[in-house]
XYZ file of C-alpha atoms in Angstrom:
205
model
C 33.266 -2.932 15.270
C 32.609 0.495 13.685
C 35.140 -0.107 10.781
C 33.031 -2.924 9.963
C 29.548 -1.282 10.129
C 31.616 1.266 7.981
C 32.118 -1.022 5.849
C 29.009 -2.795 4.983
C 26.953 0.755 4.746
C 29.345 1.438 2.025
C 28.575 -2.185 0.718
C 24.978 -1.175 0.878
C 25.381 1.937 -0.482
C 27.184 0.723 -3.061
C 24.145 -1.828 -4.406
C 21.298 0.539 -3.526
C 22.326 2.620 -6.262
C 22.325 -0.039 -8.523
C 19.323 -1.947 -7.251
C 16.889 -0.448 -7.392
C 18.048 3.010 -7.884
C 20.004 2.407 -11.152
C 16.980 0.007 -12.804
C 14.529 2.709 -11.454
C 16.647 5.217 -13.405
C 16.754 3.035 -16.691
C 13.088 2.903 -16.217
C 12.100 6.325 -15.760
C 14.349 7.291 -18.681
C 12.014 4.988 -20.613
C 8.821 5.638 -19.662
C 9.393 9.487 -20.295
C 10.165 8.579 -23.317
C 6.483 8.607 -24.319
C 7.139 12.353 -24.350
C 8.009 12.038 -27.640
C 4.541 11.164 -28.831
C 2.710 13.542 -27.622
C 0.933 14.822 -24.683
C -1.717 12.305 -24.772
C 0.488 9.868 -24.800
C 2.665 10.850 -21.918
C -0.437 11.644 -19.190
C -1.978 8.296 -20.054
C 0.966 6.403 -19.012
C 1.864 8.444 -16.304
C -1.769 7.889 -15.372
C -1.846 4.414 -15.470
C 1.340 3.990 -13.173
C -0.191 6.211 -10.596
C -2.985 3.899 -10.277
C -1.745 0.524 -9.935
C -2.371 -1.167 -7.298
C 0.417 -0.824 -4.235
C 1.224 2.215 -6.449
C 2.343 5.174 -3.083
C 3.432 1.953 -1.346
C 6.095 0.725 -3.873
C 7.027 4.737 -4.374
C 7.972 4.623 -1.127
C 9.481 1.719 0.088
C 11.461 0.807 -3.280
C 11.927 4.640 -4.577
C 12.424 6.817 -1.790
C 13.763 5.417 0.712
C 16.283 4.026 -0.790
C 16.894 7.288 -2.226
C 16.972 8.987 0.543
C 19.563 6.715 2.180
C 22.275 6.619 -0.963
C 21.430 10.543 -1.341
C 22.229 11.433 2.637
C 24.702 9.231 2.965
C 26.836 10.100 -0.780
C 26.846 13.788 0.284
C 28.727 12.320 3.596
C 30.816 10.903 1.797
C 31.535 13.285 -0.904
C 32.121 15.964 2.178
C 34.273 13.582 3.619
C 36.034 12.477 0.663
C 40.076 13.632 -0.673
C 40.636 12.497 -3.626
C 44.460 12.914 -5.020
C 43.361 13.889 -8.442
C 47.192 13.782 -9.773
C 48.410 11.057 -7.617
C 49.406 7.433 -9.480
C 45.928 6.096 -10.332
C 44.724 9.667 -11.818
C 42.094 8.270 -14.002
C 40.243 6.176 -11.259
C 40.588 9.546 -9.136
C 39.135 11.732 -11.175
C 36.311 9.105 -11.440
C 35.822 8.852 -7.998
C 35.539 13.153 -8.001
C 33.160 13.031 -10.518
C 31.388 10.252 -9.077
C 30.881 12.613 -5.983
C 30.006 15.815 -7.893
C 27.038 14.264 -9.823
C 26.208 12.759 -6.973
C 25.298 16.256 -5.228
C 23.870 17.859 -8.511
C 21.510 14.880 -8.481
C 20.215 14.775 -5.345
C 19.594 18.790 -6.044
C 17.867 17.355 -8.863
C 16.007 15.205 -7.470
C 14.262 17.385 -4.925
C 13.721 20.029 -7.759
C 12.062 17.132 -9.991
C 9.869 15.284 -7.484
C 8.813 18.645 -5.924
C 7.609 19.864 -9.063
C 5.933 16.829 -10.654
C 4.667 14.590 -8.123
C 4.130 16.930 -4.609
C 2.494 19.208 -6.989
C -1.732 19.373 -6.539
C -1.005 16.186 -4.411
C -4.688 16.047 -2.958
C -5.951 15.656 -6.868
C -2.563 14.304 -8.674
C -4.655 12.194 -10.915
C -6.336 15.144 -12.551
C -3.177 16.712 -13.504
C -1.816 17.650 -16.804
C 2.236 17.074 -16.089
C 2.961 17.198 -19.360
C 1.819 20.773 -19.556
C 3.342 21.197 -16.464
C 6.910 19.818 -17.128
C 6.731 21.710 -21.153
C 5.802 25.301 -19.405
C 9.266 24.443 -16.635
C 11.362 23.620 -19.580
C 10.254 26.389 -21.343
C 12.320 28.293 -18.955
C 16.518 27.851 -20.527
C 17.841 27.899 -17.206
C 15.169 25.838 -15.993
C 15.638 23.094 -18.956
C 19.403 23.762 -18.839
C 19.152 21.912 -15.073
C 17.236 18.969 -16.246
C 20.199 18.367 -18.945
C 22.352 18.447 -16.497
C 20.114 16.763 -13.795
C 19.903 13.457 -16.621
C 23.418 13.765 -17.803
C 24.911 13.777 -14.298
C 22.322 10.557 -13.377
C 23.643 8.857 -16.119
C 27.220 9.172 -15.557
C 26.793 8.553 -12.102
C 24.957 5.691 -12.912
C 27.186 4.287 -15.540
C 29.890 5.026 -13.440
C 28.748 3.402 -10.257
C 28.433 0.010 -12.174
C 32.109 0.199 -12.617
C 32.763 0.968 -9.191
C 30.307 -1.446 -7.990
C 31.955 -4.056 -10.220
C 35.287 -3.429 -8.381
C 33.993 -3.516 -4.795
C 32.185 -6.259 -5.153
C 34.728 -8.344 -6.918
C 33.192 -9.144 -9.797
C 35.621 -7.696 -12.103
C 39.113 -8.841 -11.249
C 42.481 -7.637 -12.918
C 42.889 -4.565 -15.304
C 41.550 -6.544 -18.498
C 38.149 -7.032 -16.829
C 38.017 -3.900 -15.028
C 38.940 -2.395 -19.096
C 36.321 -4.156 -20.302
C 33.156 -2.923 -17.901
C 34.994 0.567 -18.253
C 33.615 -0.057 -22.119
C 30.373 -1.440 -20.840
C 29.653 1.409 -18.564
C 30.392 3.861 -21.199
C 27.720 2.422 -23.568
C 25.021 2.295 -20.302
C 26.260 5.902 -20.360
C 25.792 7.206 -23.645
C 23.005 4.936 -24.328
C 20.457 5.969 -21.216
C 22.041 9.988 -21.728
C 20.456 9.814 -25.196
C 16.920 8.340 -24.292
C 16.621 10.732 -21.184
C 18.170 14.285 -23.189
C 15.840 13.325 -26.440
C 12.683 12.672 -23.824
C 12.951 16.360 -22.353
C 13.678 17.752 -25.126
C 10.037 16.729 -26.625
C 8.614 18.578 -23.912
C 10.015 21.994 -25.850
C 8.675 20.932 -29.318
């Protein structure tokens, strides 16, 4: 009985992070985006996202918690985990390591983020300039040195997990199919590390 409640957590951990944690990710990578034309630009959308309506409901019900469960339970696993890095198989192991290390520098990241732009002045959010805010964090190197690596570990993690998740859940049978999300997952990598790193960087301009 407890092998198989094992096993469907992992199931579910496995699809929370790609719905609705990964398409939250693609999303948020986008929307920041607007960074890059200006602050204006970036507090009106922000802004108008804030105050739609089910806004704090849909934050926490299709955001956090779901967070907070593949967070919790991916740093049990990863302090749980042994990966054979040089056993037969060494590729998929080392994936599987990384998997679990970006897993723990993003959940760091995540508190660090969502402490600092969204619990910040919650009783008057609204009124807040966050652009201001995030450009005078970043100004710090070590500061904006974390959020490339916060966004370049989501990413992989991301991209990554879509591979896994295409395994576990059968979807991608036999080492030609397997190959070919390999390829696909590299392009959701490269493609959402670009849009995120060029977003924060605007903040610095």
């Amino acid at each position: 009985m407890t092998s198989d409640r094992n096993f469907w957590v992992r199931r579910l951990h496995s699809l929370s992070g790609i719905v609705p944690i990964g398409g939250f990710l693609a999303f948020h990578l986008y929307e920041n985006s607007a960074a890059s034309r200006g602050a204006d630009a970036y507090n009106e959308m922000t802004h108008r996202l804030q105050t739609l309506p089910g806004a704090v409901a849909a934050e926490i019900l299709v955001i956090a918690l779901p967070l907070l469960f593949h967070g919790i339970y991916g740093l049990f696993i990863a302090g749980t985990a042994k990966p054979n890095l040089y056993s037969n198989g060494y590729v998929r192991n080392w994936m599987y390591f990384l998997q679990r290390v970006t897993g723990v520098v993003v959940f760091a990241f995540i508190l660090f983020h969502y402490w600092t732009t969204r619990l910040v002045q919650l009783t008057d959010h609204e009124s807040l300039d966050l652009f201001r805010q995030v450009q005078s964090a970043v100004a710090n190197p070590w500061i904006y040195a974390f959020y490339i690596a916060g966004i370049l570990s989501a990413t992989f993690h991301l991209a990554n997990g879509i591979w896994s998740f295409s395994i576990v859940w059968g979807l991608t049978v036999g080492p030609r199919a397997q190959r070919r999300m390999l390829y696909i997952s590299a392009v959701v990598f490269v493609a959402l590390s670009v849009v995120g790193v060029r977003s924060i960087s605007a903040f610095r301009l």
